PDB file of N, CA and C in Angstrom:
ATOM      1  N   MET D 127     -25.954 -52.355  19.507  1.00 42.00           N
ATOM      2  CA  MET D 127     -25.452 -51.054  19.101  1.00 42.00           C
ATOM      3  C   MET D 127     -25.735 -50.869  17.617  1.00 42.00           C
ATOM      4  N   ASP D 128     -26.140 -49.700  17.266  1.00 49.00           N
ATOM      5  CA  ASP D 128     -26.410 -49.349  15.875  1.00 49.00           C
ATOM      6  C   ASP D 128     -25.121 -49.438  15.064  1.00 49.00           C
ATOM      7  N   LYS D 129     -25.165 -50.093  13.897  1.00 51.00           N
ATOM      8  CA  LYS D 129     -23.976 -50.253  13.062  1.00 51.00           C
ATOM      9  C   LYS D 129     -23.373 -48.897  12.702  1.00 51.00           C
ATOM     10  N   HIS D 130     -24.226 -47.898  12.463  1.00 49.00           N
ATOM     11  CA  HIS D 130     -23.724 -46.564  12.129  1.00 49.00           C
ATOM     12  C   HIS D 130     -22.778 -46.066  13.223  1.00 49.00           C
ATOM     13  N   TYR D 131     -23.170 -46.204  14.483  1.00 50.00           N
ATOM     14  CA  TYR D 131     -22.323 -45.749  15.579  1.00 50.00           C
ATOM     15  C   TYR D 131     -21.063 -46.588  15.694  1.00 50.00           C
ATOM     16  N   PHE D 132     -21.163 -47.886  15.442  1.00 52.00           N
ATOM     17  CA  PHE D 132     -19.983 -48.736  15.492  1.00 52.00           C
ATOM     18  C   PHE D 132     -18.956 -48.275  14.461  1.00 52.00           C
ATOM     19  N   ASP D 133     -19.388 -48.023  13.243  1.00 55.00           N
ATOM     20  CA  ASP D 133     -18.481 -47.533  12.197  1.00 55.00           C
ATOM     21  C   ASP D 133     -17.921 -46.164  12.561  1.00 55.00           C
ATOM     22  N   TYR D 134     -18.771 -45.315  13.099  1.00 56.00           N
ATOM     23  CA  TYR D 134     -18.351 -43.978  13.469  1.00 56.00           C
ATOM     24  C   TYR D 134     -17.323 -44.040  14.594  1.00 56.00           C
ATOM     25  N   ASP D 135     -17.559 -44.902  15.598  1.00 59.00           N
ATOM     26  CA  ASP D 135     -16.619 -45.065  16.701  1.00 59.00           C
ATOM     27  C   ASP D 135     -15.263 -45.533  16.202  1.00 59.00           C
ATOM     28  N   GLN D 136     -15.258 -46.439  15.243  1.00 71.00           N
ATOM     29  CA  GLN D 136     -14.000 -46.959  14.717  1.00 71.00           C
ATOM     30  C   GLN D 136     -13.173 -45.884  14.026  1.00 71.00           C
ATOM     31  N   SER D 137     -13.809 -44.850  13.519  1.00 78.00           N
ATOM     32  CA  SER D 137     -13.073 -43.824  12.786  1.00 78.00           C
ATOM     33  C   SER D 137     -12.111 -43.046  13.666  1.00 78.00           C
ATOM     34  N   VAL D 138     -12.311 -43.028  14.969  1.00 88.00           N
ATOM     35  CA  VAL D 138     -11.430 -42.289  15.866  1.00 88.00           C
ATOM     36  C   VAL D 138     -10.300 -43.153  16.424  1.00 88.00           C
ATOM     37  N   MET D 139     -10.409 -44.452  16.287  1.00 89.00           N
ATOM     38  CA  MET D 139      -9.450 -45.357  16.929  1.00 89.00           C
ATOM     39  C   MET D 139      -7.994 -45.150  16.504  1.00 89.00           C
ATOM     40  N   PRO D 140      -7.687 -44.971  15.228  1.00 91.00           N
ATOM     41  CA  PRO D 140      -6.272 -44.776  14.878  1.00 91.00           C
ATOM     42  C   PRO D 140      -5.657 -43.550  15.558  1.00 91.00           C
ATOM     43  N   LYS D 141      -6.415 -42.463  15.633  1.00 92.00           N
ATOM     44  CA  LYS D 141      -5.884 -41.250  16.271  1.00 92.00           C
ATOM     45  C   LYS D 141      -5.727 -41.473  17.777  1.00 92.00           C
ATOM     46  N   ILE D 142      -6.699 -42.126  18.392  1.00 93.00           N
ATOM     47  CA  ILE D 142      -6.609 -42.415  19.830  1.00 93.00           C
ATOM     48  C   ILE D 142      -5.378 -43.255  20.129  1.00 93.00           C
ATOM     49  N   LEU D 143      -5.184 -44.315  19.365  1.00 92.00           N
ATOM     50  CA  LEU D 143      -4.024 -45.183  19.586  1.00 92.00           C
ATOM     51  C   LEU D 143      -2.716 -44.431  19.387  1.00 92.00           C
ATOM     52  N   GLY D 144      -2.656 -43.565  18.381  1.00 92.00           N
ATOM     53  CA  GLY D 144      -1.451 -42.770  18.141  1.00 92.00           C
ATOM     54  C   GLY D 144      -1.153 -41.828  19.291  1.00 92.00           C
ATOM     55  N   ILE D 145      -2.189 -41.161  19.798  1.00 93.00           N
ATOM     56  CA  ILE D 145      -2.002 -40.239  20.921  1.00 93.00           C
ATOM     57  C   ILE D 145      -1.515 -40.993  22.153  1.00 93.00           C
ATOM     58  N   ILE D 146      -2.131 -42.127  22.448  1.00 91.00           N
ATOM     59  CA  ILE D 146      -1.728 -42.915  23.612  1.00 91.00           C
ATOM     60  C   ILE D 146      -0.293 -43.398  23.481  1.00 91.00           C
ATOM     61  N   GLN D 147       0.037 -43.928  22.309  1.00 91.00           N
ATOM     62  CA  GLN D 147       1.375 -44.478  22.117  1.00 91.00           C
ATOM     63  C   GLN D 147       2.455 -43.397  22.210  1.00 91.00           C
ATOM     64  N   GLN D 148       2.191 -42.221  21.676  1.00 91.00           N
ATOM     65  CA  GLN D 148       3.193 -41.156  21.679  1.00 91.00           C
ATOM     66  C   GLN D 148       3.254 -40.391  22.995  1.00 91.00           C
ATOM     67  N   ASN D 149       2.258 -40.579  23.859  1.00 90.00           N
ATOM     68  CA  ASN D 149       2.198 -39.829  25.110  1.00 90.00           C
ATOM     69  C   ASN D 149       1.934 -40.742  26.302  1.00 90.00           C
ATOM     70  N   LYS D 150       2.676 -41.836  26.366  1.00 88.00           N
ATOM     71  CA  LYS D 150       2.471 -42.828  27.422  1.00 88.00           C
ATOM     72  C   LYS D 150       2.638 -42.233  28.813  1.00 88.00           C
ATOM     73  N   ASN D 151       3.476 -41.245  28.952  1.00 90.00           N
ATOM     74  CA  ASN D 151       3.749 -40.661  30.260  1.00 90.00           C
ATOM     75  C   ASN D 151       2.591 -39.811  30.787  1.00 90.00           C
ATOM     76  N   LEU D 152       1.589 -39.503  29.958  1.00 89.00           N
ATOM     77  CA  LEU D 152       0.473 -38.671  30.393  1.00 89.00           C
ATOM     78  C   LEU D 152      -0.659 -39.451  31.057  1.00 89.00           C
ATOM     79  N   ALA D 153      -0.625 -40.758  31.015  1.00 90.00           N
ATOM     80  CA  ALA D 153      -1.667 -41.607  31.613  1.00 90.00           C
ATOM     81  C   ALA D 153      -3.056 -41.238  31.098  1.00 90.00           C
ATOM     82  N   LEU D 154      -3.186 -41.129  29.785  1.00 93.00           N
ATOM     83  CA  LEU D 154      -4.467 -40.779  29.165  1.00 93.00           C
ATOM     84  C   LEU D 154      -5.302 -42.021  28.907  1.00 93.00           C
ATOM     85  N   LYS D 155      -6.607 -41.869  29.087  1.00 94.00           N
ATOM     86  CA  LYS D 155      -7.564 -42.924  28.746  1.00 94.00           C
ATOM     87  C   LYS D 155      -8.675 -42.289  27.923  1.00 94.00           C
ATOM     88  N   PHE D 156      -9.214 -43.051  26.999  1.00 94.00           N
ATOM     89  CA  PHE D 156     -10.272 -42.570  26.119  1.00 94.00           C
ATOM     90  C   PHE D 156     -11.445 -43.532  26.170  1.00 94.00           C
ATOM     91  N   THR D 157     -12.646 -42.990  26.143  1.00 93.00           N
ATOM     92  CA  THR D 157     -13.832 -43.809  25.925  1.00 93.00           C
ATOM     93  C   THR D 157     -14.609 -43.162  24.787  1.00 93.00           C
ATOM     94  N   VAL D 158     -15.232 -43.997  23.989  1.00 90.00           N
ATOM     95  CA  VAL D 158     -15.988 -43.522  22.836  1.00 90.00           C
ATOM     96  C   VAL D 158     -17.422 -43.992  23.003  1.00 90.00           C
ATOM     97  N   SER D 159     -18.352 -43.058  22.888  1.00 86.00           N
ATOM     98  CA  SER D 159     -19.765 -43.404  22.995  1.00 86.00           C
ATOM     99  C   SER D 159     -20.561 -42.539  22.041  1.00 86.00           C
ATOM    100  N   LYS D 160     -21.576 -43.091  21.491  1.00 81.00           N
ATOM    101  CA  LYS D 160     -22.485 -42.452  20.530  1.00 81.00           C
ATOM    102  C   LYS D 160     -22.182 -40.991  20.221  1.00 81.00           C
ATOM    103  N   GLY D 161     -21.155 -40.761  19.436  1.00 86.00           N
ATOM    104  CA  GLY D 161     -20.855 -39.421  18.960  1.00 86.00           C
ATOM    105  C   GLY D 161     -19.889 -38.616  19.788  1.00 86.00           C
ATOM    106  N   ASP D 162     -19.429 -39.133  20.928  1.00 92.00           N
ATOM    107  CA  ASP D 162     -18.518 -38.386  21.792  1.00 92.00           C
ATOM    108  C   ASP D 162     -17.257 -39.176  22.090  1.00 92.00           C
ATOM    109  N   VAL D 163     -16.176 -38.433  22.303  1.00 94.00           N
ATOM    110  CA  VAL D 163     -14.920 -39.006  22.779  1.00 94.00           C
ATOM    111  C   VAL D 163     -14.651 -38.368  24.138  1.00 94.00           C
ATOM    112  N   HIS D 164     -14.605 -39.190  25.178  1.00 95.00           N
ATOM    113  CA  HIS D 164     -14.332 -38.726  26.535  1.00 95.00           C
ATOM    114  C   HIS D 164     -12.860 -39.002  26.825  1.00 95.00           C
ATOM    115  N   ILE D 165     -12.153 -37.982  27.288  1.00 95.00           N
ATOM    116  CA  ILE D 165     -10.723 -38.114  27.541  1.00 95.00           C
ATOM    117  C   ILE D 165     -10.476 -37.956  29.041  1.00 95.00           C
ATOM    118  N   PHE D 166      -9.759 -38.926  29.598  1.00 95.00           N
ATOM    119  CA  PHE D 166      -9.445 -38.957  31.023  1.00 95.00           C
ATOM    120  C   PHE D 166      -7.934 -38.865  31.205  1.00 95.00           C
ATOM    121  N   LYS D 167      -7.533 -38.194  32.258  1.00 93.00           N
ATOM    122  CA  LYS D 167      -6.121 -38.169  32.647  1.00 93.00           C
ATOM    123  C   LYS D 167      -6.072 -38.498  34.128  1.00 93.00           C
ATOM    124  N   ASN D 168      -5.281 -39.499  34.478  1.00 89.00           N
ATOM    125  CA  ASN D 168      -5.200 -39.970  35.864  1.00 89.00           C
ATOM    126  C   ASN D 168      -6.593 -40.297  36.399  1.00 89.00           C
ATOM    127  N   ASP D 169      -7.373 -41.001  35.589  1.00 89.00           N
ATOM    128  CA  ASP D 169      -8.720 -41.462  35.941  1.00 89.00           C
ATOM    129  C   ASP D 169      -9.723 -40.343  36.210  1.00 89.00           C
ATOM    130  N   LYS D 170      -9.429 -39.134  35.799  1.00 93.00           N
ATOM    131  CA  LYS D 170     -10.341 -38.005  35.964  1.00 93.00           C
ATOM    132  C   LYS D 170     -10.687 -37.466  34.573  1.00 93.00           C
ATOM    133  N   ARG D 171     -12.006 -37.341  34.282  1.00 94.00           N
ATOM    134  CA  ARG D 171     -12.386 -36.849  32.948  1.00 94.00           C
ATOM    135  C   ARG D 171     -11.957 -35.404  32.807  1.00 94.00           C
ATOM    136  N   VAL D 172     -11.223 -35.151  31.716  1.00 95.00           N
ATOM    137  CA  VAL D 172     -10.689 -33.826  31.468  1.00 95.00           C
ATOM    138  C   VAL D 172     -11.545 -33.089  30.442  1.00 95.00           C
ATOM    139  N   ILE D 173     -11.972 -33.804  29.397  1.00 95.00           N
ATOM    140  CA  ILE D 173     -12.698 -33.141  28.313  1.00 95.00           C
ATOM    141  C   ILE D 173     -13.529 -34.157  27.539  1.00 95.00           C
ATOM    142  N   THR D 174     -14.601 -33.681  26.957  1.00 95.00           N
ATOM    143  CA  THR D 174     -15.430 -34.484  26.073  1.00 95.00           C
ATOM    144  C   THR D 174     -15.527 -33.745  24.746  1.00 95.00           C
ATOM    145  N   LEU D 175     -15.221 -34.440  23.671  1.00 95.00           N
ATOM    146  CA  LEU D 175     -15.285 -33.853  22.329  1.00 95.00           C
ATOM    147  C   LEU D 175     -16.267 -34.617  21.461  1.00 95.00           C
ATOM    148  N   ASP D 176     -16.981 -33.904  20.639  1.00 93.00           N
ATOM    149  CA  ASP D 176     -17.791 -34.528  19.608  1.00 93.00           C
ATOM    150  C   ASP D 176     -16.845 -35.274  18.663  1.00 93.00           C
ATOM    151  N   GLN D 177     -17.244 -36.459  18.189  1.00 92.00           N
ATOM    152  CA  GLN D 177     -16.347 -37.245  17.326  1.00 92.00           C
ATOM    153  C   GLN D 177     -15.966 -36.510  16.052  1.00 92.00           C
ATOM    154  N   ARG D 178     -16.887 -35.736  15.502  1.00 91.00           N
ATOM    155  CA  ARG D 178     -16.547 -34.974  14.286  1.00 91.00           C
ATOM    156  C   ARG D 178     -15.434 -33.989  14.576  1.00 91.00           C
ATOM    157  N   VAL D 179     -15.525 -33.309  15.710  1.00 94.00           N
ATOM    158  CA  VAL D 179     -14.493 -32.352  16.105  1.00 94.00           C
ATOM    159  C   VAL D 179     -13.188 -33.085  16.383  1.00 94.00           C
ATOM    160  N   PHE D 180     -13.263 -34.196  17.106  1.00 95.00           N
ATOM    161  CA  PHE D 180     -12.078 -34.999  17.409  1.00 95.00           C
ATOM    162  C   PHE D 180     -11.358 -35.383  16.120  1.00 95.00           C
ATOM    163  N   ASN D 181     -12.114 -35.806  15.109  1.00 92.00           N
ATOM    164  CA  ASN D 181     -11.509 -36.213  13.841  1.00 92.00           C
ATOM    165  C   ASN D 181     -10.902 -35.044  13.075  1.00 92.00           C
ATOM    166  N   MET D 182     -11.438 -33.846  13.262  1.00 93.00           N
ATOM    167  CA  MET D 182     -10.927 -32.670  12.552  1.00 93.00           C
ATOM    168  C   MET D 182      -9.651 -32.122  13.180  1.00 93.00           C
ATOM    169  N   LEU D 183      -9.495 -32.308  14.487  1.00 95.00           N
ATOM    170  CA  LEU D 183      -8.339 -31.755  15.194  1.00 95.00           C
ATOM    171  C   LEU D 183      -7.094 -32.606  14.992  1.00 95.00           C
ATOM    172  N   GLU D 184      -5.958 -31.953  14.989  1.00 94.00           N
ATOM    173  CA  GLU D 184      -4.673 -32.640  14.977  1.00 94.00           C
ATOM    174  C   GLU D 184      -4.387 -33.139  16.400  1.00 94.00           C
ATOM    175  N   ALA D 185      -3.540 -34.141  16.506  1.00 93.00           N
ATOM    176  CA  ALA D 185      -3.210 -34.709  17.822  1.00 93.00           C
ATOM    177  C   ALA D 185      -2.667 -33.648  18.774  1.00 93.00           C
ATOM    178  N   ASN D 186      -1.797 -32.762  18.276  1.00 93.00           N
ATOM    179  CA  ASN D 186      -1.225 -31.730  19.151  1.00 93.00           C
ATOM    180  C   ASN D 186      -2.289 -30.743  19.624  1.00 93.00           C
ATOM    181  N   GLU D 187      -3.331 -30.499  18.817  1.00 95.00           N
ATOM    182  CA  GLU D 187      -4.428 -29.627  19.233  1.00 95.00           C
ATOM    183  C   GLU D 187      -5.250 -30.287  20.352  1.00 95.00           C
ATOM    184  N   ILE D 188      -5.443 -31.582  20.226  1.00 95.00           N
ATOM    185  CA  ILE D 188      -6.170 -32.332  21.253  1.00 95.00           C
ATOM    186  C   ILE D 188      -5.378 -32.313  22.566  1.00 95.00           C
ATOM    187  N   LEU D 189      -4.075 -32.515  22.482  1.00 94.00           N
ATOM    188  CA  LEU D 189      -3.238 -32.482  23.682  1.00 94.00           C
ATOM    189  C   LEU D 189      -3.255 -31.106  24.335  1.00 94.00           C
ATOM    190  N   LYS D 190      -3.302 -30.045  23.522  1.00 94.00           N
ATOM    191  CA  LYS D 190      -3.389 -28.691  24.070  1.00 94.00           C
ATOM    192  C   LYS D 190      -4.725 -28.487  24.781  1.00 94.00           C
ATOM    193  N   LEU D 191      -5.817 -28.983  24.192  1.00 94.00           N
ATOM    194  CA  LEU D 191      -7.121 -28.891  24.853  1.00 94.00           C
ATOM    195  C   LEU D 191      -7.115 -29.631  26.189  1.00 94.00           C
ATOM    196  N   ILE D 192      -6.467 -30.780  26.221  1.00 93.00           N
ATOM    197  CA  ILE D 192      -6.370 -31.551  27.463  1.00 93.00           C
ATOM    198  C   ILE D 192      -5.624 -30.735  28.511  1.00 93.00           C
ATOM    199  N   ALA D 193      -4.489 -30.163  28.127  1.00 92.00           N
ATOM    200  CA  ALA D 193      -3.688 -29.365  29.056  1.00 92.00           C
ATOM    201  C   ALA D 193      -4.458 -28.132  29.523  1.00 92.00           C
ATOM    202  N   ASP D 194      -5.160 -27.473  28.605  1.00 92.00           N
ATOM    203  CA  ASP D 194      -5.915 -26.265  28.950  1.00 92.00           C
ATOM    204  C   ASP D 194      -7.074 -26.562  29.889  1.00 92.00           C
ATOM    205  N   ASN D 195      -7.690 -27.726  29.754  1.00 89.00           N
ATOM    206  CA  ASN D 195      -8.873 -28.068  30.542  1.00 89.00           C
ATOM    207  C   ASN D 195      -8.559 -28.893  31.779  1.00 89.00           C
ATOM    208  N   GLU D 196      -7.331 -29.300  31.922  1.00 80.00           N
ATOM    209  CA  GLU D 196      -6.964 -30.175  33.035  1.00 80.00           C
ATOM    210  C   GLU D 196      -7.243 -29.526  34.386  1.00 80.00           C
ATOM    211  N   GLY D 197      -7.029 -28.252  34.493  1.00 70.00           N
ATOM    212  CA  GLY D 197      -7.225 -27.574  35.767  1.00 70.00           C
ATOM    213  C   GLY D 197      -8.654 -27.172  36.056  1.00 70.00           C
ATOM    214  N   SER D 198      -9.546 -27.285  35.063  1.00 62.00           N
ATOM    215  CA  SER D 198     -10.911 -26.828  35.264  1.00 62.00           C
ATOM    216  C   SER D 198     -11.679 -27.709  36.251  1.00 62.00           C
ATOM    217  N   GLY D 199     -11.344 -28.998  36.298  1.00 54.00           N
ATOM    218  CA  GLY D 199     -11.912 -29.886  37.294  1.00 54.00           C
ATOM    219  C   GLY D 199     -13.276 -30.440  37.006  1.00 54.00           C
ATOM    220  N   ASN D 200     -14.001 -29.889  36.033  1.00 50.00           N
ATOM    221  CA  ASN D 200     -15.351 -30.404  35.836  1.00 50.00           C
ATOM    222  C   ASN D 200     -15.463 -31.441  34.747  1.00 50.00           C
ATOM    223  N   GLY D 201     -14.551 -31.481  33.823  1.00 50.00           N
ATOM    224  CA  GLY D 201     -14.552 -32.498  32.779  1.00 50.00           C
ATOM    225  C   GLY D 201     -15.713 -32.419  31.828  1.00 50.00           C
ATOM    226  N   GLN D 202     -16.495 -31.358  31.898  1.00 53.00           N
ATOM    227  CA  GLN D 202     -17.684 -31.249  31.058  1.00 53.00           C
ATOM    228  C   GLN D 202     -17.436 -30.408  29.808  1.00 53.00           C
ATOM    229  N   ASN D 203     -16.262 -29.882  29.643  1.00 53.00           N
ATOM    230  CA  ASN D 203     -15.986 -29.042  28.485  1.00 53.00           C
ATOM    231  C   ASN D 203     -16.203 -29.820  27.209  1.00 53.00           C
ATOM    232  N   SER D 204     -16.838 -29.197  26.273  1.00 53.00           N
ATOM    233  CA  SER D 204     -17.171 -29.869  25.011  1.00 53.00           C
ATOM    234  C   SER D 204     -17.013 -28.894  23.881  1.00 53.00           C
ATOM    235  N   ARG D 205     -16.530 -29.395  22.769  1.00 51.00           N
ATOM    236  CA  ARG D 205     -16.410 -28.585  21.566  1.00 51.00           C
ATOM    237  C   ARG D 205     -17.178 -29.276  20.477  1.00 51.00           C
ATOM    238  N   GLU D 206     -18.119 -28.585  19.912  1.00 48.00           N
ATOM    239  CA  GLU D 206     -18.924 -29.172  18.855  1.00 48.00           C
ATOM    240  C   GLU D 206     -18.742 -28.396  17.572  1.00 48.00           C
ATOM    241  N   GLY D 207     -18.853 -29.114  16.458  1.00 46.00           N
ATOM    242  CA  GLY D 207     -18.673 -28.476  15.163  1.00 46.00           C
ATOM    243  C   GLY D 207     -19.944 -28.148  14.480  1.00 46.00           C
TER     244      GLY D 207
END
């Protein structure tokens, strides 16, 4: 893995851990891959965000996006900056 991506991936980890810890009842899972953060709820992908966008958003904004996209069913929604 390119060191640049490794460093970039690490930049989202504190926010991911905070969201998971504060919202344990939501059964959220996150995966991070070359520039994207994929968010799953109940093992179903709900949304994919560009890491730059993920870092710019507040945790409550991310949770609102998850709630808004949960019913869409395709999990392909993406917000890029």
